[in-house]
CSV table of C-alpha atoms and ligand atoms in Angstrom, one decimal:
chain,number,residue,atom,x,y,z
A,10,SER,CA,-3.4,-29.7,4.0
A,11,ALA,CA,-4.2,-31.6,0.8
A,12,ALA,CA,-7.4,-30.7,-0.9
A,13,THR,CA,-10.3,-32.9,0.1
A,14,ALA,CA,-13.3,-33.7,-2.1
A,15,THR,CA,-16.0,-32.7,0.3
A,16,PRO,CA,-15.5,-29.5,2.3
A,17,THR,CA,-15.7,-30.2,6.0
A,18,ILE,CA,-16.3,-27.9,8.8
A,19,LYS,CA,-13.6,-27.7,11.3
A,20,GLN,CA,-13.8,-26.1,14.8
A,21,VAL,CA,-10.9,-24.5,16.5
A,22,LYS,CA,-10.9,-23.4,20.1
A,23,LEU,CA,-8.6,-20.5,20.9
A,24,GLU,CA,-7.3,-19.8,24.4
A,25,ARG,CA,-6.9,-16.2,25.5
A,26,GLU,CA,-4.1,-14.3,23.8
A,27,SER,CA,-3.5,-16.8,21.1
A,28,GLU,CA,-4.1,-16.8,17.3
A,29,LEU,CA,-5.1,-19.1,14.5
A,30,ARG,CA,-2.7,-18.6,11.6
A,31,ILE,CA,-4.1,-19.4,8.2
A,32,GLU,CA,-2.8,-19.5,4.6
A,33,VAL,CA,-5.8,-20.0,2.3
A,34,ALA,CA,-5.4,-22.6,-0.5
A,35,ASN,CA,-4.0,-21.5,-3.8
A,36,ASP,CA,-7.2,-21.9,-5.8
A,37,THR,CA,-10.1,-22.2,-3.5
A,38,PRO,CA,-11.5,-19.7,-1.0
A,39,LEU,CA,-12.0,-20.4,2.6
A,40,ARG,CA,-15.1,-19.7,4.7
A,41,LEU,CA,-14.7,-18.8,8.3
A,42,ARG,CA,-16.8,-17.6,11.2
A,43,LEU,CA,-16.6,-16.7,14.9
A,44,LEU,CA,-18.8,-19.2,16.7
A,45,ASN,CA,-18.4,-17.7,20.2
A,46,GLY,CA,-16.1,-15.4,22.2
A,47,THR,CA,-14.4,-12.4,20.6
A,48,ALA,CA,-11.7,-12.4,18.0
A,49,GLU,CA,-10.1,-10.0,15.5
A,50,ILE,CA,-8.2,-10.1,12.3
A,51,PHE,CA,-5.3,-7.6,12.3
A,52,GLY,CA,-7.1,-5.3,14.6
A,53,THR,CA,-10.7,-5.6,13.2
A,54,GLU,CA,-13.2,-7.4,15.2
A,55,LEU,CA,-15.1,-10.4,13.7
A,56,PRO,CA,-18.9,-10.1,13.7
A,57,PRO,CA,-20.4,-13.0,15.7
A,58,GLU,CA,-21.6,-16.0,13.7
A,59,MET,CA,-21.4,-14.4,10.3
A,60,TRP,CA,-19.6,-16.5,7.6
A,61,LEU,CA,-16.9,-14.6,5.9
A,62,THR,CA,-15.2,-15.7,2.6
A,63,PHE,CA,-11.5,-15.3,2.3
A,64,PRO,CA,-10.0,-15.4,-1.2
A,65,PRO,CA,-7.3,-17.9,-2.3
A,66,ARG,CA,-3.7,-17.3,-1.1
A,67,LEU,CA,-4.7,-14.8,1.6
A,68,LYS,CA,-2.5,-15.1,4.7
A,69,PHE,CA,-3.9,-13.9,8.0
A,70,ALA,CA,-4.4,-14.6,11.7
A,71,VAL,CA,-7.5,-14.7,13.9
A,72,PHE,CA,-6.4,-13.4,17.3
A,73,THR,CA,-8.4,-13.5,20.5
A,74,TRP,CA,-7.8,-11.5,23.7
A,75,TYR,CA,-10.2,-13.5,25.9
A,76,GLY,CA,-10.8,-16.8,24.1
A,77,ALA,CA,-13.0,-17.8,21.1
A,78,THR,CA,-14.2,-20.7,19.0
A,79,ILE,CA,-13.7,-20.4,15.2
A,80,GLU,CA,-15.3,-22.5,12.5
A,81,MET,CA,-13.7,-23.0,9.1
A,82,GLU,CA,-15.1,-24.5,5.9
A,83,GLY,CA,-12.8,-25.3,3.0
A,84,THR,CA,-9.2,-26.1,2.5
A,85,THR,CA,-6.1,-24.3,3.6
A,86,GLU,CA,-2.5,-24.4,2.7
A,87,THR,CA,-1.7,-24.3,6.4
A,88,ASP,CA,-3.6,-23.5,9.6
A,89,TYR,CA,-2.2,-23.7,13.1
A,90,THR,CA,-2.6,-22.2,16.5
A,91,ALA,CA,0.1,-20.1,18.1
A,92,ASP,CA,0.1,-18.9,21.7
A,93,GLU,CA,3.3,-16.8,21.4
A,94,THR,CA,2.6,-13.5,19.7
A,95,PRO,CA,3.9,-10.0,20.1
A,96,MET,CA,0.3,-8.7,20.3
A,97,VAL,CA,0.5,-7.4,23.9
A,98,SER,CA,3.5,-5.2,23.0
A,99,TYR,CA,1.6,-3.9,19.9
A,100,VAL,CA,-1.5,-3.0,21.8
A,101,ASN,CA,0.7,-1.2,24.4
A,102,VAL,CA,2.0,0.9,21.6
A,103,HIS,CA,-1.6,1.6,20.6
A,104,ALA,CA,-2.4,2.7,24.2
A,105,VAL,CA,0.5,5.2,24.2
A,106,LEU,CA,-0.6,6.6,20.8
A,107,GLU,CA,-4.1,6.8,22.1
A,108,GLY,CA,-2.9,9.0,25.0
A,109,ARG,CA,-1.2,11.3,22.6
A,110,ARG,CA,-4.2,11.6,20.4
A,111,ASN,CA,-6.3,12.6,23.5
A,112,ARG,CA,-3.8,15.1,24.5
A,113,ALA,CA,-3.6,16.6,21.0
A,114,LYS,CA,-7.4,16.8,20.8
A,115,ALA,CA,-7.6,18.5,24.2
A,116,SER,CA,-5.2,21.2,23.0
A,117,SER,CA,-6.5,21.5,19.5
A,118,SER,CA,-7.8,25.0,20.1
A,119,SER,CA,-4.4,26.2,21.1
A,120,GLY,CA,-3.2,25.5,17.5
A,121,SER,CA,0.4,24.8,18.6
A,122,GLU,CA,2.7,21.9,18.2
A,123,THR,CA,0.8,20.0,20.9
A,124,SER,CA,-2.3,19.7,18.8
A,125,GLN,CA,-0.4,17.3,16.5
A,126,GLY,CA,-1.3,13.7,17.2
A,127,PRO,CA,1.2,10.9,16.7
A,128,ARG,CA,3.0,10.5,13.4
A,129,VAL,CA,4.0,6.9,13.4
A,130,ILE,CA,6.4,5.4,10.9
A,131,VAL,CA,6.8,1.6,10.7
A,132,VAL,CA,10.2,0.4,9.4
A,133,GLY,CA,11.9,-2.9,9.1
A,134,PRO,CA,13.2,-5.5,6.7
A,135,THR,CA,11.0,-7.2,4.2
A,136,ASP,CA,8.6,-9.7,5.7
A,137,SER,CA,8.8,-8.3,9.2
A,138,GLY,CA,5.1,-7.5,9.4
A,139,LYS,CA,5.2,-3.7,8.7
A,140,SER,CA,1.9,-3.6,6.7
A,141,THR,CA,0.2,-5.8,9.2
A,142,LEU,CA,1.3,-3.7,12.2
A,143,SER,CA,0.3,-0.5,10.4
A,144,ARG,CA,-3.1,-2.0,9.8
A,145,MET,CA,-3.7,-3.0,13.4
A,146,LEU,CA,-2.7,0.4,14.7
A,147,LEU,CA,-5.1,2.0,12.2
A,148,SER,CA,-8.0,-0.3,12.9
A,149,TRP,CA,-7.6,-0.1,16.7
A,150,ALA,CA,-7.6,3.7,16.4
A,151,ALA,CA,-10.6,3.8,14.0
A,152,LYS,CA,-12.5,1.5,16.4
A,153,GLN,CA,-12.1,4.2,19.1
A,154,GLY,CA,-13.6,6.8,16.7
A,155,TRP,CA,-10.4,8.4,15.4
A,156,LYS,CA,-9.8,8.9,11.7
A,157,PRO,CA,-6.1,8.4,11.4
A,158,THR,CA,-4.4,8.9,8.0
A,159,TYR,CA,-2.7,5.9,6.4
A,160,VAL,CA,0.3,6.7,4.3
A,161,ASP,CA,1.8,3.8,2.2
A,162,LEU,CA,5.2,4.5,0.8
A,163,ASP,CA,5.8,0.9,-0.2
A,164,ILE,CA,5.9,0.9,-4.0
A,165,GLY,CA,6.7,-2.8,-4.0
A,166,GLN,CA,3.6,-4.2,-2.3
A,167,GLY,CA,1.4,-1.1,-2.0
A,168,SER,CA,-1.9,-1.8,-0.3
A,169,ILE,CA,-3.9,1.3,-1.1
A,170,THR,CA,-3.9,1.2,-4.9
A,171,ILE,CA,-1.4,-0.7,-7.0
A,172,PRO,CA,2.3,-1.3,-6.8
A,173,GLY,CA,4.3,1.7,-8.3
A,174,CYS,CA,2.2,4.2,-6.4
A,175,ILE,CA,2.6,6.0,-3.1
A,176,ALA,CA,-0.7,7.0,-1.5
A,177,ALA,CA,-2.5,8.2,1.6
A,178,THR,CA,-6.1,7.8,2.8
A,179,PRO,CA,-8.0,8.5,5.9
A,180,ILE,CA,-9.1,5.4,7.8
A,181,GLU,CA,-12.6,6.0,9.1
A,182,LEU,CA,-13.6,2.4,10.1
A,183,PRO,CA,-11.6,-0.7,11.1
A,184,ILE,CA,-10.1,-2.1,7.9
A,185,ASP,CA,-12.2,-4.9,6.4
A,186,PRO,CA,-10.3,-8.2,6.8
A,187,VAL,CA,-11.3,-9.4,3.3
A,188,GLU,CA,-11.7,-6.2,1.2
A,189,GLY,CA,-8.7,-4.3,2.7
A,190,ILE,CA,-8.5,-0.6,2.6
A,191,SER,CA,-11.5,1.3,1.2
A,192,LEU,CA,-10.7,3.1,-2.0
A,193,GLU,CA,-13.0,6.1,-1.6
A,194,MET,CA,-10.8,9.1,-1.6
A,195,PRO,CA,-7.1,8.1,-1.7
A,196,LEU,CA,-4.5,10.7,-2.5
A,197,VAL,CA,-2.2,8.9,-5.0
A,198,TYR,CA,1.1,9.7,-6.7
A,199,PHE,CA,2.3,7.6,-9.5
A,200,TYR,CA,6.0,6.5,-9.5
A,201,GLY,CA,5.7,3.8,-12.1
A,202,HIS,CA,8.4,1.4,-10.9
A,203,THR,CA,8.4,-1.2,-8.2
A,204,THR,CA,11.8,-0.2,-6.8
A,205,PRO,CA,13.0,3.3,-5.8
A,206,SER,CA,16.5,2.7,-7.2
A,207,GLN,CA,15.0,3.2,-10.7
A,208,ASN,CA,14.7,6.9,-10.0
A,209,VAL,CA,15.5,7.9,-6.4
A,210,ASP,CA,15.0,11.6,-7.0
A,211,LEU,CA,11.5,11.1,-8.4
A,212,TYR,CA,10.6,8.9,-5.5
A,213,LYS,CA,11.8,11.5,-3.0
A,214,ALA,CA,10.0,14.3,-4.9
A,215,LEU,CA,6.7,12.4,-4.8
A,216,VAL,CA,7.1,11.6,-1.1
A,217,LYS,CA,7.7,15.3,-0.5
A,218,GLU,CA,4.6,16.3,-2.6
A,219,LEU,CA,2.4,13.8,-0.6
A,220,ALA,CA,3.7,15.1,2.7
A,221,GLN,CA,3.1,18.7,1.8
A,222,ILE,CA,-0.5,18.1,0.7
A,223,LEU,CA,-1.2,16.2,4.0
A,224,GLU,CA,0.4,18.9,6.0
A,225,ARG,CA,-1.9,21.4,4.4
A,226,GLN,CA,-4.9,19.2,5.0
A,227,PHE,CA,-4.0,18.8,8.7
A,228,THR,CA,-3.8,22.5,9.1
A,229,GLY,CA,-7.4,22.9,8.3
A,230,ASN,CA,-8.6,19.7,10.1
A,231,ALA,CA,-8.0,19.5,13.8
A,232,GLU,CA,-9.7,16.1,14.0
A,233,SER,CA,-7.4,14.4,11.5
A,234,ARG,CA,-4.4,16.3,12.9
A,235,ALA,CA,-5.1,14.9,16.4
A,236,ALA,CA,-5.6,11.4,15.0
A,237,GLY,CA,-2.2,11.6,13.3
A,238,MET,CA,-0.9,9.1,10.8
A,239,VAL,CA,0.6,5.7,10.3
A,240,ILE,CA,3.2,5.5,7.6
A,241,ASN,CA,4.2,2.1,6.1
A,242,THR,CA,7.5,1.8,4.4
A,243,MET,CA,9.4,-0.5,2.1
A,244,GLY,CA,11.5,-3.4,3.3
A,245,TRP,CA,14.7,-2.0,1.7
A,246,ILE,CA,16.8,-0.9,4.7
A,247,GLU,CA,20.4,-0.9,3.4
A,248,GLY,CA,22.2,1.9,1.6
A,249,VAL,CA,19.8,4.0,-0.4
A,250,GLY,CA,16.9,2.2,1.3
A,251,TYR,CA,18.2,3.5,4.7
A,252,GLU,CA,18.6,7.0,3.3
A,253,LEU,CA,15.0,6.9,2.1
A,254,ILE,CA,13.8,5.9,5.6
A,255,LEU,CA,15.6,8.9,7.0
A,256,HIS,CA,14.1,11.0,4.2
A,257,ALA,CA,10.6,9.8,5.1
A,258,ILE,CA,11.0,10.4,8.8
A,259,ASP,CA,12.2,13.9,8.1
A,260,THR,CA,9.7,14.8,5.4
A,261,PHE,CA,6.6,13.7,7.3
A,262,ASN,CA,8.0,14.9,10.7
A,263,ALA,CA,7.5,11.5,12.2
A,264,ASN,CA,7.6,11.5,16.0
A,265,VAL,CA,7.3,7.7,16.6
A,266,VAL,CA,9.5,5.3,14.8
A,267,LEU,CA,8.6,1.7,15.2
A,268,VAL,CA,11.4,-0.7,14.2
A,269,LEU,CA,10.3,-4.2,13.6
A,270,GLY,CA,12.5,-7.2,13.9
A,271,GLN,CA,16.0,-5.7,13.4
A,272,GLU,CA,18.4,-4.8,16.1
A,273,LYS,CA,20.9,-3.2,13.7
A,274,LEU,CA,18.4,-0.9,12.1
A,275,PHE,CA,17.0,0.0,15.5
A,276,SER,CA,20.4,1.0,16.9
A,277,MET,CA,21.3,3.0,13.8
A,278,LEU,CA,18.1,5.0,13.9
A,279,ARG,CA,18.2,5.5,17.6
A,280,ASP,CA,21.8,6.9,17.3
A,281,VAL,CA,21.0,9.1,14.3
A,282,LEU,CA,17.8,10.5,15.9
A,283,ARG,CA,19.4,11.0,19.3
A,284,ASN,CA,19.5,14.8,18.8
A,285,LYS,CA,15.8,14.9,18.2
A,286,PRO,CA,14.2,14.6,21.6
A,287,ASN,CA,10.7,14.6,20.3
A,288,VAL,CA,11.2,11.5,18.2
A,289,ASP,CA,10.8,8.2,19.9
A,290,VAL,CA,12.4,5.2,18.4
A,291,VAL,CA,10.8,1.9,19.6
A,292,LYS,CA,12.0,-1.6,18.9
A,293,LEU,CA,9.3,-4.2,18.4
A,294,GLN,CA,9.4,-7.9,18.0
A,295,LYS,CA,8.4,-9.5,14.7
A,296,SER,CA,5.5,-11.9,14.8
A,297,GLY,CA,6.3,-15.5,14.2
A,298,GLY,CA,3.2,-15.6,12.0
A,299,VAL,CA,4.6,-13.3,9.3
A,300,VAL,CA,4.9,-15.3,6.1
A,301,SER,CA,8.2,-14.9,4.2
A,302,ARG,CA,7.8,-14.3,0.5
A,303,SER,CA,10.4,-15.1,-2.2
A,304,SER,CA,11.0,-12.5,-5.0
A,305,LYS,CA,8.9,-14.6,-7.3
A,306,VAL,CA,6.0,-14.7,-4.9
A,307,ARG,CA,6.3,-10.9,-4.5
A,308,GLN,CA,6.2,-10.5,-8.2
A,309,LYS,CA,3.1,-12.6,-8.4
A,310,ALA,CA,1.5,-10.7,-5.5
A,311,ARG,CA,2.1,-7.5,-7.4
A,312,SER,CA,0.3,-8.9,-10.4
A,313,TYR,CA,-2.7,-10.0,-8.3
A,314,ARG,CA,-2.8,-6.7,-6.6
A,315,ILE,CA,-3.1,-4.9,-10.0
A,316,ARG,CA,-5.7,-7.3,-11.2
A,317,GLU,CA,-7.7,-6.7,-7.9
A,318,TYR,CA,-7.5,-3.0,-8.5
A,319,PHE,CA,-9.2,-3.4,-11.9
A,320,TYR,CA,-11.5,-6.3,-11.2
A,321,GLY,CA,-12.1,-6.2,-7.4
A,322,ILE,CA,-11.0,-8.8,-4.8
A,323,ALA,CA,-14.0,-11.0,-5.6
A,324,ASN,CA,-14.1,-10.2,-9.3
A,325,ASP,CA,-16.9,-7.9,-8.5
A,326,LEU,CA,-15.8,-4.7,-10.3
A,327,SER,CA,-15.9,-4.4,-14.1
A,328,PRO,CA,-13.5,-1.9,-15.5
A,329,HIS,CA,-14.9,0.4,-18.2
A,330,SER,CA,-13.5,-0.3,-21.6
A,331,ASN,CA,-13.0,2.8,-23.8
A,332,ILE,CA,-11.7,3.5,-27.2
A,333,ALA,CA,-9.7,6.7,-27.7
A,334,ASN,CA,-8.1,8.4,-30.6
A,335,PHE,CA,-4.4,9.0,-30.5
A,336,SER,CA,-5.0,12.7,-30.9
A,337,ASP,CA,-7.1,12.8,-27.7
A,338,LEU,CA,-4.4,11.5,-25.4
A,339,PHE,CA,-1.1,12.9,-24.3
A,340,VAL,CA,1.3,10.4,-22.8
A,341,TYR,CA,4.4,11.5,-20.9
A,342,ARG,CA,7.3,9.8,-19.3
A,343,ILE,CA,9.2,11.1,-16.3
A,344,GLY,CA,12.9,10.6,-16.1
A,345,GLY,CA,15.5,10.2,-18.7
A,346,GLY,CA,14.6,6.7,-19.9
A,347,PRO,CA,17.5,4.7,-21.1
A,348,GLN,CA,20.7,6.7,-20.9
A,349,ALA,CA,23.2,7.0,-23.7
A,350,PRO,CA,26.6,5.5,-22.8
A,351,ARG,CA,29.3,8.1,-22.3
A,352,SER,CA,31.2,6.8,-25.3
A,353,ALA,CA,28.2,7.8,-27.5
A,354,LEU,CA,28.2,11.4,-26.3
A,355,PRO,CA,30.3,14.4,-27.3
A,356,ILE,CA,33.4,14.8,-25.2
A,357,GLY,CA,32.6,16.6,-21.9
A,358,ALA,CA,28.8,15.9,-22.1
A,359,ASP,CA,27.1,14.7,-19.0
A,360,PRO,CA,25.3,11.3,-19.5
A,361,VAL,CA,23.1,11.8,-16.4
A,362,ALA,CA,19.6,12.7,-17.5
A,363,ASN,CA,17.4,14.9,-15.4
A,364,PRO,CA,15.5,12.5,-13.3
A,365,LEU,CA,12.5,14.7,-13.2
A,366,ARG,CA,12.4,15.6,-16.8
A,367,VAL,CA,9.0,15.1,-18.4
A,368,THR,CA,9.1,13.9,-22.0
A,369,ALA,CA,6.3,13.3,-24.5
A,370,VAL,CA,5.9,9.6,-25.5
A,371,ASN,CA,4.9,8.6,-29.0
A,372,ILE,CA,1.9,6.3,-29.0
A,373,ASP,CA,2.8,3.1,-30.7
A,374,ARG,CA,2.7,-0.7,-30.1
A,375,ASP,CA,5.1,-0.3,-27.2
A,376,LEU,CA,2.3,1.1,-25.1
A,377,LEU,CA,0.3,-2.2,-25.4
A,378,HIS,CA,-0.3,-3.8,-21.9
A,379,VAL,CA,1.0,-0.8,-20.1
A,380,VAL,CA,-0.5,0.8,-17.1
A,381,LEU,CA,-0.7,4.6,-17.3
A,382,ALA,CA,-1.8,7.0,-14.6
A,383,VAL,CA,-4.3,9.7,-15.3
A,384,SER,CA,-2.8,12.9,-14.0
A,385,TYR,CA,-4.6,15.9,-12.7
A,386,ALA,CA,-1.9,18.1,-14.2
A,387,GLN,CA,-3.1,20.8,-16.6
A,388,GLU,CA,0.4,21.2,-18.2
A,389,PRO,CA,3.2,18.6,-18.6
A,390,ASP,CA,5.5,20.5,-16.2
A,391,GLN,CA,2.9,20.0,-13.4
A,392,ILE,CA,2.9,16.2,-13.8
A,393,VAL,CA,5.6,15.5,-11.2
A,394,SER,CA,3.8,17.6,-8.6
A,395,SER,CA,0.3,16.4,-9.4
A,396,ASN,CA,-1.6,13.5,-7.9
A,397,ILE,CA,-3.6,11.1,-10.1
A,398,ALA,CA,-7.2,10.6,-10.7
A,399,GLY,CA,-6.9,6.9,-11.5
A,400,LEU,CA,-5.1,4.3,-13.6
A,401,ILE,CA,-5.7,2.9,-17.0
A,402,TYR,CA,-4.5,-0.2,-18.7
A,403,ILE,CA,-4.0,-0.4,-22.5
A,404,THR,CA,-5.5,-3.5,-24.0
A,405,ASP,CA,-5.2,-2.7,-27.7
A,406,ILE,CA,-3.5,-0.3,-30.1
A,407,ASP,CA,-4.8,0.0,-33.6
A,408,LEU,CA,-2.4,1.5,-36.0
A,409,GLN,CA,-4.2,0.4,-39.1
A,410,ARG,CA,-7.4,2.4,-39.0
A,411,LEU,CA,-6.7,5.3,-41.3
A,412,GLY,CA,-7.1,8.8,-39.9
A,413,GLU,CA,-8.3,7.5,-36.5
A,414,LYS,CA,-5.6,5.5,-34.9
A,415,SER,CA,-7.0,4.3,-31.6
A,416,LEU,CA,-6.2,2.7,-28.3
A,417,THR,CA,-8.5,0.6,-26.3
A,418,LEU,CA,-8.2,1.1,-22.6
A,419,HIS,CA,-9.5,-0.4,-19.4
A,420,GLN,CA,-10.0,2.2,-16.8
A,421,GLN,CA,-10.8,2.1,-13.1
A,422,LEU,CA,-10.7,5.4,-11.4
A,423,GLY,CA,-10.6,6.0,-7.7
A,424,SER,CA,-13.3,8.6,-8.0
A,425,SER,CA,-15.8,8.9,-10.8
A,426,GLU,CA,-13.7,11.3,-13.0
A,427,GLN,CA,-13.3,10.2,-16.6
A,428,VAL,CA,-10.0,9.9,-18.3
A,429,PHE,CA,-11.0,12.5,-20.8
A,430,ASP,CA,-11.5,15.2,-18.3
A,431,HIS,CA,-7.9,15.0,-17.6
A,432,GLY,CA,-6.1,14.6,-20.9
A,433,ASN,CA,-2.6,14.1,-19.6
A,434,LEU,CA,-1.4,10.6,-19.0
A,435,ASN,CA,1.6,10.0,-16.9
A,436,MET,CA,3.9,7.2,-17.7
A,437,ALA,CA,6.5,7.5,-15.1
A,438,GLY,CA,8.1,4.2,-15.5
A,439,ASN,CA,7.3,1.0,-17.3
A,440,MET,CA,5.0,-1.4,-15.5
A,441,LYS,CA,4.6,-3.4,-18.6
A,442,HIS,CA,6.2,-6.6,-17.5
A,443,ILE,CA,3.8,-6.9,-14.6
A,444,GLN,CA,0.8,-6.1,-16.7
A,445,GLU,CA,1.5,-8.8,-19.3
A,446,GLN,CA,1.3,-11.4,-16.7
A,447,VAL,CA,-1.9,-10.1,-15.2
A,448,PHE,CA,-4.0,-9.7,-18.2
A,449,LYS,CA,-2.9,-12.4,-20.7
B,518,LIG,P1,6.9,-6.1,2.8
B,518,LIG,O1,8.2,-5.4,3.3
B,518,LIG,O2,7.2,-7.0,1.8
B,518,LIG,O3,5.8,-5.1,2.5
B,518,LIG,P2,5.8,-6.5,5.5
B,518,LIG,O4,7.0,-6.4,6.4
B,518,LIG,O5,4.9,-5.4,5.3
B,518,LIG,O6,6.3,-7.0,4.1
B,518,LIG,P3,3.4,-8.0,5.9
B,518,LIG,O7,2.9,-7.7,4.6
B,518,LIG,O8,2.8,-7.3,7.1
B,518,LIG,O9,5.0,-7.8,5.9
B,518,LIG,O10,3.3,-9.6,6.2
B,518,LIG,C1,3.7,-10.5,5.3
B,518,LIG,C2,2.6,-11.6,5.1
B,518,LIG,O11,2.4,-12.3,6.4
B,518,LIG,C3,1.2,-11.0,4.8
B,518,LIG,O12,0.6,-11.8,3.9
B,518,LIG,C4,0.5,-11.0,6.1
B,518,LIG,O13,-0.9,-11.1,6.0
B,518,LIG,C5,1.0,-12.3,6.8
B,518,LIG,N1,1.0,-12.2,8.2
B,518,LIG,C6,1.4,-11.2,9.0
B,518,LIG,N2,1.3,-11.5,10.3
B,518,LIG,C7,0.7,-12.7,10.3
B,518,LIG,C8,0.2,-13.6,11.4
B,518,LIG,N3,0.4,-13.3,12.7
B,518,LIG,N4,-0.3,-14.8,11.0
B,518,LIG,C9,-0.4,-15.1,9.7
B,518,LIG,N5,0.0,-14.4,8.7
B,518,LIG,C10,0.5,-13.2,9.0
């Protein structure tokens, strides 16, 4: 796996139901194409003979149902073939979901419970392949013409926008193996931390908001209602993490719970959901191909993800830079911020701050290298319940310029709205430490 001076082309012949697992080198991309046969990457079929370029560090598998020959050019960290995969069990799940979508569609005029397609939630420990399974189920459904909704509740490694957000988006086409999920019209809520324990109440409140909006959208759209949703969750499954899984199942009215790679979690959920006959709890095997990531690697992955959001996977986006006067922007923080110790408070005072309190933040040097979300809220008290138009990153703060103190910001918005159409900036948490790594 060491880097060679001249890139060589390597051919790999894959037998039916086997996969080629690849970790792209750390600093050079990899080119790959399907020479013959048929193959897919996490549920999306490869076009025949077309070279695709995979960015450094990407980890993926090329799977074939009936046999294929793959060509690779460039270096990899690892590449090997595996003929033991859980893919048959995964595609069987897809087939069951497909049946339910068809039934929902057939009864869509009746408007009853039966017109609701599957609401699948994927749970399991970190590195069990939750995001990957979600992706396959979505891509297989999209290939058959459905437009399922993808909901990503994973604030640690979010795949729709950036870490710190929860989001949902309709999947209209199989997910691109290189570009990932298309960012056209995501519905995004900003939490601002990468772990829910920072503010559990806020996390739950945002999950609830997201679920309510989707529920409303489903009511008016029989097609997406029948297609249903796939909900990806965090890998935190103990204690509060477990409670948040139950909260998500409940809030989204999930009717299929897929548990990846953990017997204990499966039996706990099966027992607790026993009294809900319309909820199926299904145990699935974890793929041996899932790559484990240390906390350091996860932190790096978060940084790259934020960079990708602003600059594109292949550095093909250029964020707008803008200078704004302090007086044009309103920055708010959700949650109490650092709490005063009990000893510093008057006797009898409660040190627990309101977790959903919105407070104005002074613009000063502390905002440098911070990611802020641009809220659709018209008033500060609407911030918690409002989704966001996009995210900005503050690259400079000028306190010297008399009269016109200004901030320089990088912005990249999901849609074409401008920051200044929506004056309220939402600084739920503090994503600064991540940012400094990314942009320095
Ligand atoms: P987290 O809880 O941290 O979000 P996860 O359970 O969602 O993790 P994934 O993100 O699906 O796990 O998988 C972890 C990594 O392993 C990803 O980089 C993914 O692309 C890779 N991976 C998954 N399945 C395979 C496979 N069969 N072959 C090669 N790489 C794989």
